[in-house]
Amino acid sequence: MTDLTWRNWGGNQHSHAANVLTPGTVDEVSALVKEAMATGRKVKAIGSGHSFTAIAVADDQRVVLSRLNRLVSVEGNLVTVEAGMPLHQLNEVLAKLGLAMPNLGDIDQQTIAGAISTGTHGAGAKHSTLASVVEAVTLVTGTGEVLHIDSASPLFPAARLSLGALGILVEVTLRCVPAFYLLADERPMPLAEVLRGLPSEIESNEHLEFYWYPYTDRAQLKRNNKVEVADRPLPGLRTWLDEEFLSNTVFEGACRLGQKIPAMVPAISAVAARALTARTYTARSDRVFCTTRRVRFVEMEYEIPREHLPEVLATLPRIIETLPFKIQFPVEVRFTGPDDIWLSHGYGRDSAYVAIHQYSGTPYEPYFRAFEAVCEPLGGRPHWGKMHYRNAESLRRAYPKFNDFLAVRDQLDPARVFTNAYLHQVLGD
Ligand SMILES: Cc1cc2nc3c(=O)[nH]c(=O)nc-3n(C[C@H](O)[C@H](O)[C@H](O)COP(=O)(O)OP(=O)(O)OC[C@H]3O[C@@H](n4cnc5c(N)ncnc54)[C@H](O)[C@@H]3O)c2cc1C
């Protein structure tokens, strides 16, 4: 945590900070920002380093909030936690209170501040980003002022999802729900059948996603729905076999083999797609939403207006066929609903998220660039924490409230204490 050198989970971003600060109180956060402002230095608060973009790269001073990770207060379903709390800790804290997050992404390693700041999301047409359940935040602005921002404040639509550009989040209030169980139903299907059924599947399932296996016409559909009782637990051996052995150990071996002998990748993908079996089980919500990911990869994820999904999916095989290398990872597709957060990917529209991945250490740029070239003209918005090549000028066209966000940035961080090269790229000076 206090190492000057840092690299992200994907291994594609590195930084060497001048110093690392680990404040334990809000006053200490405020003091370090005031000091930076007075001396013309930069500070960058980071979470767990799970972004693939350079968003968490600290060019000067890195701030780690691992000591600001406590439960602050509970009022009914409103739970306030310190912003450095990791999601896996949050899930345990909530479970003890008989509460849960209404939705989560694929993993639980991120901090709550990091997750909301980049628009982290799960699946579900009635859900949006994790930031959409934020009821209030407390942040230390670029002048060291401690600001509490809730829905009564005009800053609220900017502060809930702010790329770390407006201040250091120190507390976050979340609108949680009573704890619940999910019934997970996962089944391999032909891709064409998945696509044909999508409109009704999206409507009738609370959380819907699917994976398409490149070089095949096969997909895996995943439906998660609330149930009253958890009466179908997966046997421990099956959980280990699916989550640990097949999804991590065997998959890692397959990726290494594909990296050494690229010509084998289509065959490996076909075997993987055929080897998928159907399974249904019930478990505590966060244990269904989140899995363990040990195989390292890099990722680009585009949010697109949902009606454009067929067009985007039809283009992907053509892109993949023409690449000078092979793609080892399935393509993930999720659906979410609209929100009113200015820099949310789902601002004002029904979304489909399409995520493409590549095994770490394998070429990916032509793949990602070709995919972006398809999504950008359709109004696509890149995930802030996942790789993309867009700049402020092009992102302004994708976000109706982009200039409003920049005005709030001018107000809260006039000296750009929180900027780094990535924020310069996506927000400008
Ligand atoms: C294996 C894997 C699976 C993933 N699955 C999903 C998924 O299912 N859905 C999805 O949407 N995304 C997913 N992501 C992306 C991930 O959720 C985001 O990149 C998230 O931002 C990472 O959180 P973090 O705590 O690691 O933050 P970091 O990556 O360390 O930082 C992200 C941003 O948050 C800011 N930040 C952190 N703490 C603070 C603070 N206290 N105050 C102000 N700003 C702060 C940083 O400055 C930076 O701008 C996944 C990533 C990985 C590696």
CSV table of C-alpha atoms and ligand atoms in Angstrom, one decimal:
chain,number,residue,atom,x,y,z
A,1,MET,CA,0.0,0.0,0.0
A,2,THR,CA,2.8,2.4,0.8
A,3,ASP,CA,5.1,1.3,-2.1
A,4,LEU,CA,6.0,4.1,-4.4
A,5,THR,CA,5.7,1.9,-7.4
A,6,TRP,CA,2.2,0.7,-8.3
A,7,ARG,CA,0.6,-1.3,-11.0
A,8,ASN,CA,-3.0,-2.0,-11.7
A,9,TRP,CA,-4.8,-5.4,-11.6
A,10,GLY,CA,-4.6,-5.8,-15.4
A,11,GLY,CA,-0.8,-5.1,-15.3
A,12,ASN,CA,-1.1,-2.5,-18.1
A,13,GLN,CA,-0.8,0.7,-16.0
A,14,HIS,CA,2.2,1.6,-13.8
A,15,SER,CA,3.2,4.6,-11.8
A,16,HIS,CA,6.0,5.7,-9.5
A,17,ALA,CA,4.7,8.3,-7.0
A,18,ALA,CA,6.8,10.9,-5.2
A,19,ASN,CA,5.1,9.9,-2.0
A,20,VAL,CA,2.2,7.8,-0.7
A,21,LEU,CA,-0.2,9.2,1.9
A,22,THR,CA,-2.5,7.1,4.0
A,23,PRO,CA,-4.7,9.6,6.0
A,24,GLY,CA,-6.8,8.2,8.8
A,25,THR,CA,-9.3,11.1,9.3
A,26,VAL,CA,-11.2,13.5,7.2
A,27,ASP,CA,-9.1,16.3,8.7
A,28,GLU,CA,-5.9,14.6,7.6
A,29,VAL,CA,-7.3,14.4,4.0
A,30,SER,CA,-8.3,18.1,4.1
A,31,ALA,CA,-4.8,19.0,5.4
A,32,LEU,CA,-3.0,17.1,2.7
A,33,VAL,CA,-5.1,18.7,0.0
A,34,LYS,CA,-4.5,22.2,1.4
A,35,GLU,CA,-0.8,21.5,1.5
A,36,ALA,CA,-0.8,20.3,-2.1
A,37,MET,CA,-2.8,23.3,-3.2
A,38,ALA,CA,-0.3,25.7,-1.4
A,39,THR,CA,2.7,24.0,-2.8
A,40,GLY,CA,1.4,23.4,-6.4
A,41,ARG,CA,1.5,19.6,-6.0
A,42,LYS,CA,-1.0,17.0,-7.3
A,43,VAL,CA,-2.7,14.3,-5.3
A,44,LYS,CA,-4.5,11.2,-6.6
A,45,ALA,CA,-6.8,9.1,-4.4
A,46,ILE,CA,-6.8,5.5,-5.6
A,47,GLY,CA,-8.9,2.5,-4.8
A,48,SER,CA,-7.9,-1.1,-5.4
A,49,GLY,CA,-6.3,-0.5,-8.8
A,50,HIS,CA,-8.9,-2.5,-10.7
A,51,SER,CA,-9.3,0.1,-13.5
A,52,PHE,CA,-7.7,-0.7,-16.8
A,53,THR,CA,-7.4,2.9,-17.9
A,54,ALA,CA,-4.7,5.2,-16.5
A,55,ILE,CA,-7.5,6.9,-14.4
A,56,ALA,CA,-5.8,5.9,-11.1
A,57,VAL,CA,-2.2,6.7,-12.1
A,58,ALA,CA,-0.6,9.1,-9.6
A,59,ASP,CA,1.9,11.3,-11.3
A,60,ASP,CA,2.9,13.0,-8.0
A,61,GLN,CA,1.3,12.0,-4.6
A,62,ARG,CA,-0.8,8.9,-4.2
A,63,VAL,CA,-3.5,8.9,-1.5
A,64,VAL,CA,-4.7,5.5,-0.3
A,65,LEU,CA,-7.8,5.4,1.9
A,66,SER,CA,-7.3,2.0,3.4
A,67,ARG,CA,-7.6,3.4,6.9
A,68,LEU,CA,-10.9,5.1,6.0
A,69,ASN,CA,-12.9,1.9,5.6
A,70,ARG,CA,-15.4,1.9,8.5
A,71,LEU,CA,-19.1,1.9,8.9
A,72,VAL,CA,-20.3,5.4,9.8
A,73,SER,CA,-24.0,5.2,10.4
A,74,VAL,CA,-27.2,3.3,9.6
A,75,GLU,CA,-30.7,5.0,9.2
A,76,GLY,CA,-33.2,2.5,7.9
A,77,ASN,CA,-31.9,1.4,4.5
A,78,LEU,CA,-29.5,4.3,4.3
A,79,VAL,CA,-26.0,3.2,5.1
A,80,THR,CA,-23.0,5.6,5.3
A,81,VAL,CA,-19.5,4.1,5.0
A,82,GLU,CA,-16.1,5.6,4.7
A,83,ALA,CA,-15.1,5.7,1.1
A,84,GLY,CA,-12.1,3.4,1.2
A,85,MET,CA,-14.2,0.4,2.2
A,86,PRO,CA,-13.8,-2.5,-0.3
A,87,LEU,CA,-17.0,-3.9,-1.7
A,88,HIS,CA,-16.4,-7.4,-0.2
A,89,GLN,CA,-16.2,-5.7,3.3
A,90,LEU,CA,-19.3,-3.6,2.5
A,91,ASN,CA,-21.2,-6.8,1.6
A,92,GLU,CA,-20.4,-8.4,4.9
A,93,VAL,CA,-21.3,-5.2,6.9
A,94,LEU,CA,-24.6,-5.0,5.1
A,95,ALA,CA,-25.4,-8.7,5.6
A,96,LYS,CA,-24.9,-8.3,9.3
A,97,LEU,CA,-27.5,-5.4,9.2
A,98,GLY,CA,-29.9,-7.5,7.2
A,99,LEU,CA,-29.3,-5.4,4.1
A,100,ALA,CA,-27.6,-5.7,0.7
A,101,MET,CA,-26.6,-3.7,-2.4
A,102,PRO,CA,-29.5,-3.9,-4.9
A,103,ASN,CA,-27.0,-4.8,-7.6
A,104,LEU,CA,-23.3,-5.4,-8.1
A,105,GLY,CA,-20.8,-6.0,-10.8
A,106,ASP,CA,-18.7,-9.2,-11.5
A,107,ILE,CA,-16.3,-8.8,-8.6
A,108,ASP,CA,-16.1,-7.4,-5.1
A,109,GLN,CA,-12.5,-6.2,-4.9
A,110,GLN,CA,-13.0,-2.5,-5.7
A,111,THR,CA,-13.4,0.2,-3.1
A,112,ILE,CA,-16.8,1.8,-2.9
A,113,ALA,CA,-15.2,5.2,-3.9
A,114,GLY,CA,-13.4,3.6,-6.9
A,115,ALA,CA,-16.5,1.7,-8.0
A,116,ILE,CA,-18.9,4.7,-8.0
A,117,SER,CA,-16.2,7.0,-9.5
A,118,THR,CA,-15.9,5.1,-12.8
A,119,GLY,CA,-19.5,4.1,-13.3
A,120,THR,CA,-19.1,0.4,-12.2
A,121,HIS,CA,-22.3,-1.4,-13.0
A,122,GLY,CA,-23.9,-4.9,-13.0
A,123,ALA,CA,-26.7,-6.2,-15.1
A,124,GLY,CA,-30.5,-5.5,-14.9
A,125,ALA,CA,-32.8,-3.3,-17.0
A,126,LYS,CA,-34.3,-1.9,-13.8
A,127,HIS,CA,-30.9,-1.0,-12.4
A,128,SER,CA,-28.1,1.4,-13.4
A,129,THR,CA,-24.6,2.1,-12.2
A,130,LEU,CA,-23.7,1.5,-8.5
A,131,ALA,CA,-23.5,5.4,-8.3
A,132,SER,CA,-27.2,5.5,-8.8
A,133,VAL,CA,-27.8,4.1,-5.3
A,134,VAL,CA,-25.6,6.8,-3.8
A,135,GLU,CA,-27.8,9.2,-1.7
A,136,ALA,CA,-25.0,11.5,-0.5
A,137,VAL,CA,-21.3,11.9,-0.5
A,138,THR,CA,-18.8,13.8,1.6
A,139,LEU,CA,-15.8,14.9,-0.3
A,140,VAL,CA,-12.7,17.1,0.2
A,141,THR,CA,-12.5,19.6,-2.6
A,142,GLY,CA,-9.4,20.9,-4.3
A,143,THR,CA,-9.2,23.7,-1.8
A,144,GLY,CA,-9.4,21.3,1.2
A,145,GLU,CA,-13.0,22.2,2.0
A,146,VAL,CA,-15.1,19.3,3.3
A,147,LEU,CA,-18.4,19.3,1.4
A,148,HIS,CA,-21.5,17.2,2.1
A,149,ILE,CA,-23.5,16.7,-1.1
A,150,ASP,CA,-26.9,15.2,-1.3
A,151,SER,CA,-29.9,15.4,-3.6
A,152,ALA,CA,-30.7,18.9,-2.4
A,153,SER,CA,-27.4,20.2,-3.9
A,154,PRO,CA,-27.0,21.2,-7.5
A,155,LEU,CA,-23.6,19.4,-7.4
A,156,PHE,CA,-25.3,16.0,-6.8
A,157,PRO,CA,-25.6,14.8,-10.4
A,158,ALA,CA,-21.8,15.5,-10.8
A,159,ALA,CA,-20.5,14.3,-7.5
A,160,ARG,CA,-22.0,10.8,-7.5
A,161,LEU,CA,-19.8,9.7,-10.5
A,162,SER,CA,-16.8,12.0,-10.8
A,163,LEU,CA,-13.7,10.1,-12.1
A,164,GLY,CA,-11.8,11.4,-9.0
A,165,ALA,CA,-11.8,14.8,-10.7
A,166,LEU,CA,-13.9,16.8,-8.1
A,167,GLY,CA,-12.3,15.8,-4.8
A,168,ILE,CA,-11.4,13.0,-2.5
A,169,LEU,CA,-14.5,11.1,-1.4
A,170,VAL,CA,-14.3,10.4,2.3
A,171,GLU,CA,-17.9,9.1,3.0
A,172,VAL,CA,-20.6,7.6,0.8
A,173,THR,CA,-24.3,7.1,1.8
A,174,LEU,CA,-25.9,4.2,0.0
A,175,ARG,CA,-29.6,3.4,-0.5
A,176,CYS,CA,-29.5,-0.3,0.3
A,177,VAL,CA,-32.3,-2.9,0.2
A,178,PRO,CA,-33.3,-5.7,2.5
A,179,ALA,CA,-31.0,-8.7,2.2
A,180,PHE,CA,-32.1,-11.1,-0.5
A,181,TYR,CA,-31.3,-14.4,-2.2
A,182,LEU,CA,-30.9,-14.9,-5.9
A,183,LEU,CA,-31.7,-17.9,-8.1
A,184,ALA,CA,-29.0,-18.1,-10.7
A,185,ASP,CA,-29.9,-19.9,-14.0
A,186,GLU,CA,-27.0,-20.3,-16.4
A,187,ARG,CA,-27.3,-22.2,-19.6
A,188,PRO,CA,-25.4,-22.6,-22.9
A,189,MET,CA,-27.4,-21.7,-26.0
A,190,PRO,CA,-26.9,-20.9,-29.7
A,191,LEU,CA,-26.2,-17.2,-30.0
A,192,ALA,CA,-29.0,-16.8,-32.5
A,193,GLU,CA,-31.5,-18.2,-30.0
A,194,VAL,CA,-30.3,-15.8,-27.3
A,195,LEU,CA,-30.6,-12.8,-29.6
A,196,ARG,CA,-34.1,-13.8,-30.7
A,197,GLY,CA,-35.4,-14.0,-27.2
A,198,LEU,CA,-33.7,-10.9,-25.8
A,199,PRO,CA,-36.5,-8.4,-25.6
A,200,SER,CA,-38.7,-10.7,-23.5
A,201,GLU,CA,-35.7,-12.0,-21.5
A,202,ILE,CA,-34.6,-8.5,-20.6
A,203,GLU,CA,-38.2,-7.7,-19.5
A,204,SER,CA,-38.8,-10.8,-17.5
A,205,ASN,CA,-35.5,-11.2,-15.7
A,206,GLU,CA,-34.2,-8.9,-13.0
A,207,HIS,CA,-30.5,-9.4,-14.0
A,208,LEU,CA,-29.7,-10.6,-17.5
A,209,GLU,CA,-26.4,-11.1,-19.3
A,210,PHE,CA,-24.8,-13.4,-21.8
A,211,TYR,CA,-21.3,-14.3,-23.0
A,212,TRP,CA,-20.6,-15.0,-26.7
A,213,TYR,CA,-17.6,-17.3,-27.5
A,214,PRO,CA,-15.6,-15.9,-30.5
A,215,TYR,CA,-15.1,-18.3,-33.4
A,216,THR,CA,-18.3,-20.1,-32.5
A,217,ASP,CA,-22.1,-19.5,-32.7
A,218,ARG,CA,-22.4,-20.4,-29.0
A,219,ALA,CA,-23.4,-18.3,-26.0
A,220,GLN,CA,-24.0,-18.7,-22.3
A,221,LEU,CA,-27.1,-17.0,-20.9
A,222,LYS,CA,-27.2,-15.9,-17.3
A,223,ARG,CA,-30.4,-15.0,-15.5
A,224,ASN,CA,-30.5,-14.0,-11.9
A,225,ASN,CA,-33.8,-13.4,-10.1
A,226,LYS,CA,-34.9,-12.8,-6.5
A,227,VAL,CA,-36.2,-15.8,-4.5
A,228,GLU,CA,-37.6,-16.0,-1.0
A,229,VAL,CA,-35.5,-18.9,0.2
A,230,ALA,CA,-32.1,-20.3,-0.7
A,231,ASP,CA,-33.2,-23.9,-1.1
A,232,ARG,CA,-30.8,-24.9,-3.9
A,233,PRO,CA,-27.3,-24.3,-2.8
A,234,LEU,CA,-24.5,-25.5,-5.1
A,235,PRO,CA,-22.5,-28.4,-3.5
A,236,GLY,CA,-19.1,-27.2,-2.3
A,237,LEU,CA,-17.3,-29.4,-4.8
A,238,ARG,CA,-19.4,-28.1,-7.7
A,239,THR,CA,-18.7,-24.5,-6.6
A,240,TRP,CA,-15.0,-25.2,-6.5
A,241,LEU,CA,-15.1,-27.0,-9.8
A,242,ASP,CA,-17.0,-24.2,-11.6
A,243,GLU,CA,-15.6,-21.1,-10.0
A,244,GLU,CA,-12.1,-22.1,-9.1
A,245,PHE,CA,-11.0,-25.0,-11.2
A,246,LEU,CA,-12.8,-24.4,-14.6
A,247,SER,CA,-13.1,-20.6,-14.5
A,248,ASN,CA,-9.6,-19.9,-13.2
A,249,THR,CA,-7.1,-22.9,-13.3
A,250,VAL,CA,-8.3,-24.6,-16.5
A,251,PHE,CA,-9.0,-21.2,-18.2
A,252,GLU,CA,-5.6,-19.9,-17.3
A,253,GLY,CA,-4.0,-23.1,-18.8
A,254,ALA,CA,-6.1,-22.7,-22.0
A,255,CYS,CA,-5.1,-19.0,-22.3
A,256,ARG,CA,-1.4,-19.9,-21.9
A,257,LEU,CA,-1.7,-22.6,-24.6
A,258,GLY,CA,-3.5,-20.2,-26.9
A,259,GLN,CA,-0.8,-17.6,-26.3
A,260,LYS,CA,1.9,-20.1,-27.3
A,261,ILE,CA,0.0,-21.6,-30.2
A,262,PRO,CA,-2.5,-19.0,-31.5
A,263,ALA,CA,-3.8,-21.3,-34.2
A,264,MET,CA,-5.3,-23.4,-31.5
A,265,VAL,CA,-7.5,-20.6,-30.1
A,266,PRO,CA,-10.6,-21.2,-32.3
A,267,ALA,CA,-10.6,-24.9,-31.3
A,268,ILE,CA,-10.1,-24.1,-27.6
A,269,SER,CA,-13.0,-21.6,-27.8
A,270,ALA,CA,-15.2,-24.2,-29.5
A,271,VAL,CA,-14.3,-26.8,-26.8
A,272,ALA,CA,-14.9,-24.2,-24.0
A,273,ALA,CA,-18.3,-23.3,-25.5
A,274,ARG,CA,-19.3,-27.0,-25.9
A,275,ALA,CA,-18.1,-27.8,-22.4
A,276,LEU,CA,-20.4,-25.4,-20.7
A,277,THR,CA,-23.2,-27.1,-18.8
A,278,ALA,CA,-26.4,-25.7,-17.4
A,279,ARG,CA,-26.7,-25.0,-13.7
A,280,THR,CA,-29.2,-23.4,-11.4
A,281,TYR,CA,-28.5,-22.6,-7.8
A,282,THR,CA,-29.5,-20.2,-5.0
A,283,ALA,CA,-27.3,-18.1,-2.8
A,284,ARG,CA,-26.9,-14.7,-1.0
A,285,SER,CA,-27.2,-12.0,-3.6
A,286,ASP,CA,-23.6,-10.8,-3.5
A,287,ARG,CA,-22.3,-14.3,-3.7
A,288,VAL,CA,-24.2,-14.8,-7.0
A,289,PHE,CA,-23.3,-11.4,-8.4
A,290,CYS,CA,-19.5,-11.6,-7.7
A,291,THR,CA,-17.0,-14.2,-8.7
A,292,THR,CA,-13.2,-14.6,-8.3
A,293,ARG,CA,-11.2,-13.6,-11.3
A,294,ARG,CA,-7.6,-14.9,-11.2
A,295,VAL,CA,-6.9,-15.0,-14.9
A,296,ARG,CA,-5.5,-11.5,-15.7
A,297,PHE,CA,-6.8,-9.7,-18.8
A,298,VAL,CA,-7.3,-6.2,-20.3
A,299,GLU,CA,-10.7,-5.0,-21.2
A,300,MET,CA,-12.7,-2.4,-23.2
A,301,GLU,CA,-16.4,-2.0,-22.4
A,302,TYR,CA,-18.8,0.1,-24.4
A,303,GLU,CA,-22.2,1.2,-23.4
A,304,ILE,CA,-24.4,1.6,-26.5
A,305,PRO,CA,-28.1,2.6,-26.9
A,306,ARG,CA,-29.7,-0.8,-26.6
A,307,GLU,CA,-31.3,-0.7,-30.0
A,308,HIS,CA,-27.9,-0.8,-31.6
A,309,LEU,CA,-26.8,-4.1,-30.0
A,310,PRO,CA,-27.6,-6.4,-33.0
A,311,GLU,CA,-25.6,-4.2,-35.3
A,312,VAL,CA,-22.6,-4.2,-32.9
A,313,LEU,CA,-22.7,-8.0,-32.4
A,314,ALA,CA,-23.0,-8.6,-36.1
A,315,THR,CA,-19.8,-6.6,-36.6
A,316,LEU,CA,-17.7,-8.3,-34.0
A,317,PRO,CA,-17.0,-11.7,-35.7
A,318,ARG,CA,-16.0,-9.7,-38.8
A,319,ILE,CA,-13.5,-7.7,-36.8
A,320,ILE,CA,-12.1,-10.8,-35.0
A,321,GLU,CA,-11.7,-12.7,-38.3
A,322,THR,CA,-9.5,-10.0,-39.8
A,323,LEU,CA,-7.2,-9.5,-36.8
A,324,PRO,CA,-3.5,-10.7,-37.0
A,325,PHE,CA,-3.9,-12.4,-33.7
A,326,LYS,CA,-6.5,-14.5,-31.9
A,327,ILE,CA,-9.0,-13.6,-29.2
A,328,GLN,CA,-9.0,-15.8,-26.1
A,329,PHE,CA,-11.8,-14.3,-24.0
A,330,PRO,CA,-15.6,-14.4,-24.5
A,331,VAL,CA,-17.5,-11.2,-25.1
A,332,GLU,CA,-19.8,-10.1,-22.3
A,333,VAL,CA,-23.1,-8.4,-22.9
A,334,ARG,CA,-25.2,-6.8,-20.1
A,335,PHE,CA,-28.3,-4.6,-20.0
A,336,THR,CA,-29.1,-1.7,-17.7
A,337,GLY,CA,-31.7,1.1,-17.4
A,338,PRO,CA,-31.3,4.9,-17.5
A,339,ASP,CA,-30.1,7.2,-14.8
A,340,ASP,CA,-29.7,11.0,-14.4
A,341,ILE,CA,-26.0,11.1,-13.4
A,342,TRP,CA,-24.2,13.4,-15.7
A,343,LEU,CA,-21.1,11.2,-16.5
A,344,SER,CA,-23.0,7.9,-16.2
A,345,HIS,CA,-22.7,5.7,-19.3
A,346,GLY,CA,-26.4,5.1,-19.0
A,347,TYR,CA,-27.4,8.8,-18.7
A,348,GLY,CA,-30.9,9.1,-20.0
A,349,ARG,CA,-31.2,5.9,-22.0
A,350,ASP,CA,-31.7,2.1,-22.0
A,351,SER,CA,-28.3,0.6,-22.4
A,352,ALA,CA,-26.5,-2.5,-23.6
A,353,TYR,CA,-22.9,-2.9,-22.4
A,354,VAL,CA,-20.6,-4.9,-24.6
A,355,ALA,CA,-17.3,-5.9,-23.0
A,356,ILE,CA,-14.3,-7.3,-25.0
A,357,HIS,CA,-11.2,-8.7,-23.3
A,358,GLN,CA,-7.8,-10.1,-24.1
A,359,TYR,CA,-5.5,-12.2,-22.0
A,360,SER,CA,-2.8,-10.1,-20.4
A,361,GLY,CA,0.4,-10.1,-22.4
A,362,THR,CA,-1.3,-10.8,-25.7
A,363,PRO,CA,-1.8,-8.1,-28.4
A,364,TYR,CA,-5.1,-6.3,-28.2
A,365,GLU,CA,-4.9,-2.7,-29.6
A,366,PRO,CA,-6.2,-3.3,-33.2
A,367,TYR,CA,-9.1,-5.3,-31.7
A,368,PHE,CA,-10.0,-2.6,-29.2
A,369,ARG,CA,-9.6,0.2,-31.8
A,370,ALA,CA,-11.7,-1.5,-34.4
A,371,PHE,CA,-14.5,-2.2,-31.8
A,372,GLU,CA,-14.4,1.5,-30.7
A,373,ALA,CA,-14.7,2.6,-34.3
A,374,VAL,CA,-18.0,0.7,-34.5
A,375,CYS,CA,-19.4,1.9,-31.1
A,376,GLU,CA,-18.4,5.6,-31.2
A,377,PRO,CA,-20.6,6.6,-34.2
A,378,LEU,CA,-23.6,4.9,-32.6
A,379,GLY,CA,-23.3,7.3,-29.6
A,380,GLY,CA,-21.4,4.7,-27.6
A,381,ARG,CA,-19.9,5.7,-24.2
A,382,PRO,CA,-16.7,3.9,-23.0
A,383,HIS,CA,-16.5,2.7,-19.4
A,384,TRP,CA,-14.3,5.2,-17.6
A,385,GLY,CA,-12.4,2.4,-15.9
A,386,LYS,CA,-11.8,0.3,-19.0
A,387,MET,CA,-9.6,0.9,-21.9
A,388,HIS,CA,-10.6,3.3,-24.7
A,389,TYR,CA,-8.9,5.9,-26.9
A,390,ARG,CA,-11.4,8.8,-26.7
A,391,ASN,CA,-10.6,12.4,-25.8
A,392,ALA,CA,-12.5,15.3,-24.2
A,393,GLU,CA,-13.7,16.6,-27.6
A,394,SER,CA,-15.3,13.3,-28.7
A,395,LEU,CA,-16.7,12.5,-25.2
A,396,ARG,CA,-18.4,15.9,-25.1
A,397,ARG,CA,-20.6,14.7,-28.0
A,398,ALA,CA,-21.5,11.6,-26.1
A,399,TYR,CA,-22.6,13.2,-22.8
A,400,PRO,CA,-25.2,16.0,-23.0
A,401,LYS,CA,-24.1,17.3,-19.5
A,402,PHE,CA,-20.4,17.2,-20.2
A,403,ASN,CA,-20.0,21.0,-20.0
A,404,ASP,CA,-22.0,21.1,-16.8
A,405,PHE,CA,-19.6,18.6,-15.3
A,406,LEU,CA,-16.7,20.7,-16.3
A,407,ALA,CA,-18.2,23.8,-14.7
A,408,VAL,CA,-18.5,21.9,-11.4
A,409,ARG,CA,-14.8,20.8,-11.8
A,410,ASP,CA,-13.8,24.4,-12.2
A,411,GLN,CA,-15.7,25.2,-9.0
A,412,LEU,CA,-14.4,22.3,-6.9
A,413,ASP,CA,-10.9,21.9,-8.2
A,414,PRO,CA,-9.8,25.3,-9.7
A,415,ALA,CA,-6.1,24.5,-9.4
A,416,ARG,CA,-6.5,21.0,-10.8
A,417,VAL,CA,-4.9,19.4,-7.7
A,418,PHE,CA,-6.6,16.1,-8.7
A,419,THR,CA,-5.7,15.9,-12.3
A,420,ASN,CA,-3.5,13.4,-14.0
A,421,ALA,CA,-2.7,12.5,-17.7
A,422,TYR,CA,-5.9,10.5,-18.0
A,423,LEU,CA,-8.2,13.3,-16.7
A,424,HIS,CA,-6.4,15.7,-19.0
A,425,GLN,CA,-7.2,13.3,-21.9
A,426,VAL,CA,-10.9,12.8,-21.1
A,427,LEU,CA,-11.8,16.1,-19.5
A,428,GLY,CA,-9.3,18.6,-20.9
A,429,ASP,CA,-7.3,21.2,-19.0
B,1,LIG,C1,-11.5,-8.4,-12.8
B,1,LIG,C2,-12.3,-7.1,-12.9
B,1,LIG,C3,-13.7,-7.2,-13.0
B,1,LIG,C4,-14.5,-6.0,-13.2
B,1,LIG,N1,-15.8,-6.1,-13.2
B,1,LIG,C5,-16.5,-5.0,-13.5
B,1,LIG,C6,-18.0,-5.1,-13.6
B,1,LIG,O1,-18.6,-6.1,-13.5
B,1,LIG,N2,-18.6,-3.9,-13.9
B,1,LIG,C7,-18.0,-2.7,-14.1
B,1,LIG,O2,-18.7,-1.7,-14.3
B,1,LIG,N3,-16.7,-2.6,-13.9
B,1,LIG,C8,-15.9,-3.7,-13.6
B,1,LIG,N4,-14.6,-3.6,-13.4
B,1,LIG,C9,-14.0,-2.2,-13.4
B,1,LIG,C10,-13.9,-1.7,-12.0
B,1,LIG,O3,-15.1,-1.9,-11.3
B,1,LIG,C11,-13.6,-0.2,-12.0
B,1,LIG,O4,-12.5,0.1,-12.8
B,1,LIG,C12,-13.5,0.4,-10.6
B,1,LIG,O5,-13.3,1.8,-10.7
B,1,LIG,C13,-12.3,-0.1,-9.8
B,1,LIG,O6,-12.4,0.3,-8.5
B,1,LIG,P1,-11.0,0.5,-7.6
B,1,LIG,O7,-11.4,0.6,-6.2
B,1,LIG,O8,-10.0,-0.5,-8.0
B,1,LIG,O9,-10.6,2.0,-8.1
B,1,LIG,P2,-9.3,2.5,-8.9
B,1,LIG,O10,-9.2,1.8,-10.2
B,1,LIG,O11,-8.1,2.4,-8.0
B,1,LIG,O12,-9.6,4.0,-9.1
B,1,LIG,C14,-10.7,4.3,-10.0
B,1,LIG,C15,-11.0,5.8,-9.9
B,1,LIG,O13,-11.6,6.1,-8.6
B,1,LIG,C16,-11.0,7.2,-8.1
B,1,LIG,N5,-11.0,7.1,-6.6
B,1,LIG,C17,-10.7,6.0,-5.9
B,1,LIG,N6,-10.8,6.3,-4.6
B,1,LIG,C18,-11.3,7.6,-4.5
B,1,LIG,C19,-11.6,8.5,-3.5
B,1,LIG,N7,-11.6,8.2,-2.2
B,1,LIG,N8,-12.1,9.8,-3.8
B,1,LIG,C20,-12.1,10.1,-5.1
B,1,LIG,N9,-11.8,9.3,-6.1
B,1,LIG,C21,-11.4,8.1,-5.8
B,1,LIG,C22,-9.6,7.1,-8.6
B,1,LIG,O14,-9.0,8.4,-8.5
B,1,LIG,C23,-9.9,6.8,-10.0
B,1,LIG,O15,-10.3,7.9,-10.7
B,1,LIG,C24,-13.8,-4.7,-13.2
B,1,LIG,C25,-12.4,-4.7,-13.2
B,1,LIG,C26,-11.7,-5.8,-13.0
B,1,LIG,C27,-10.2,-5.7,-12.9
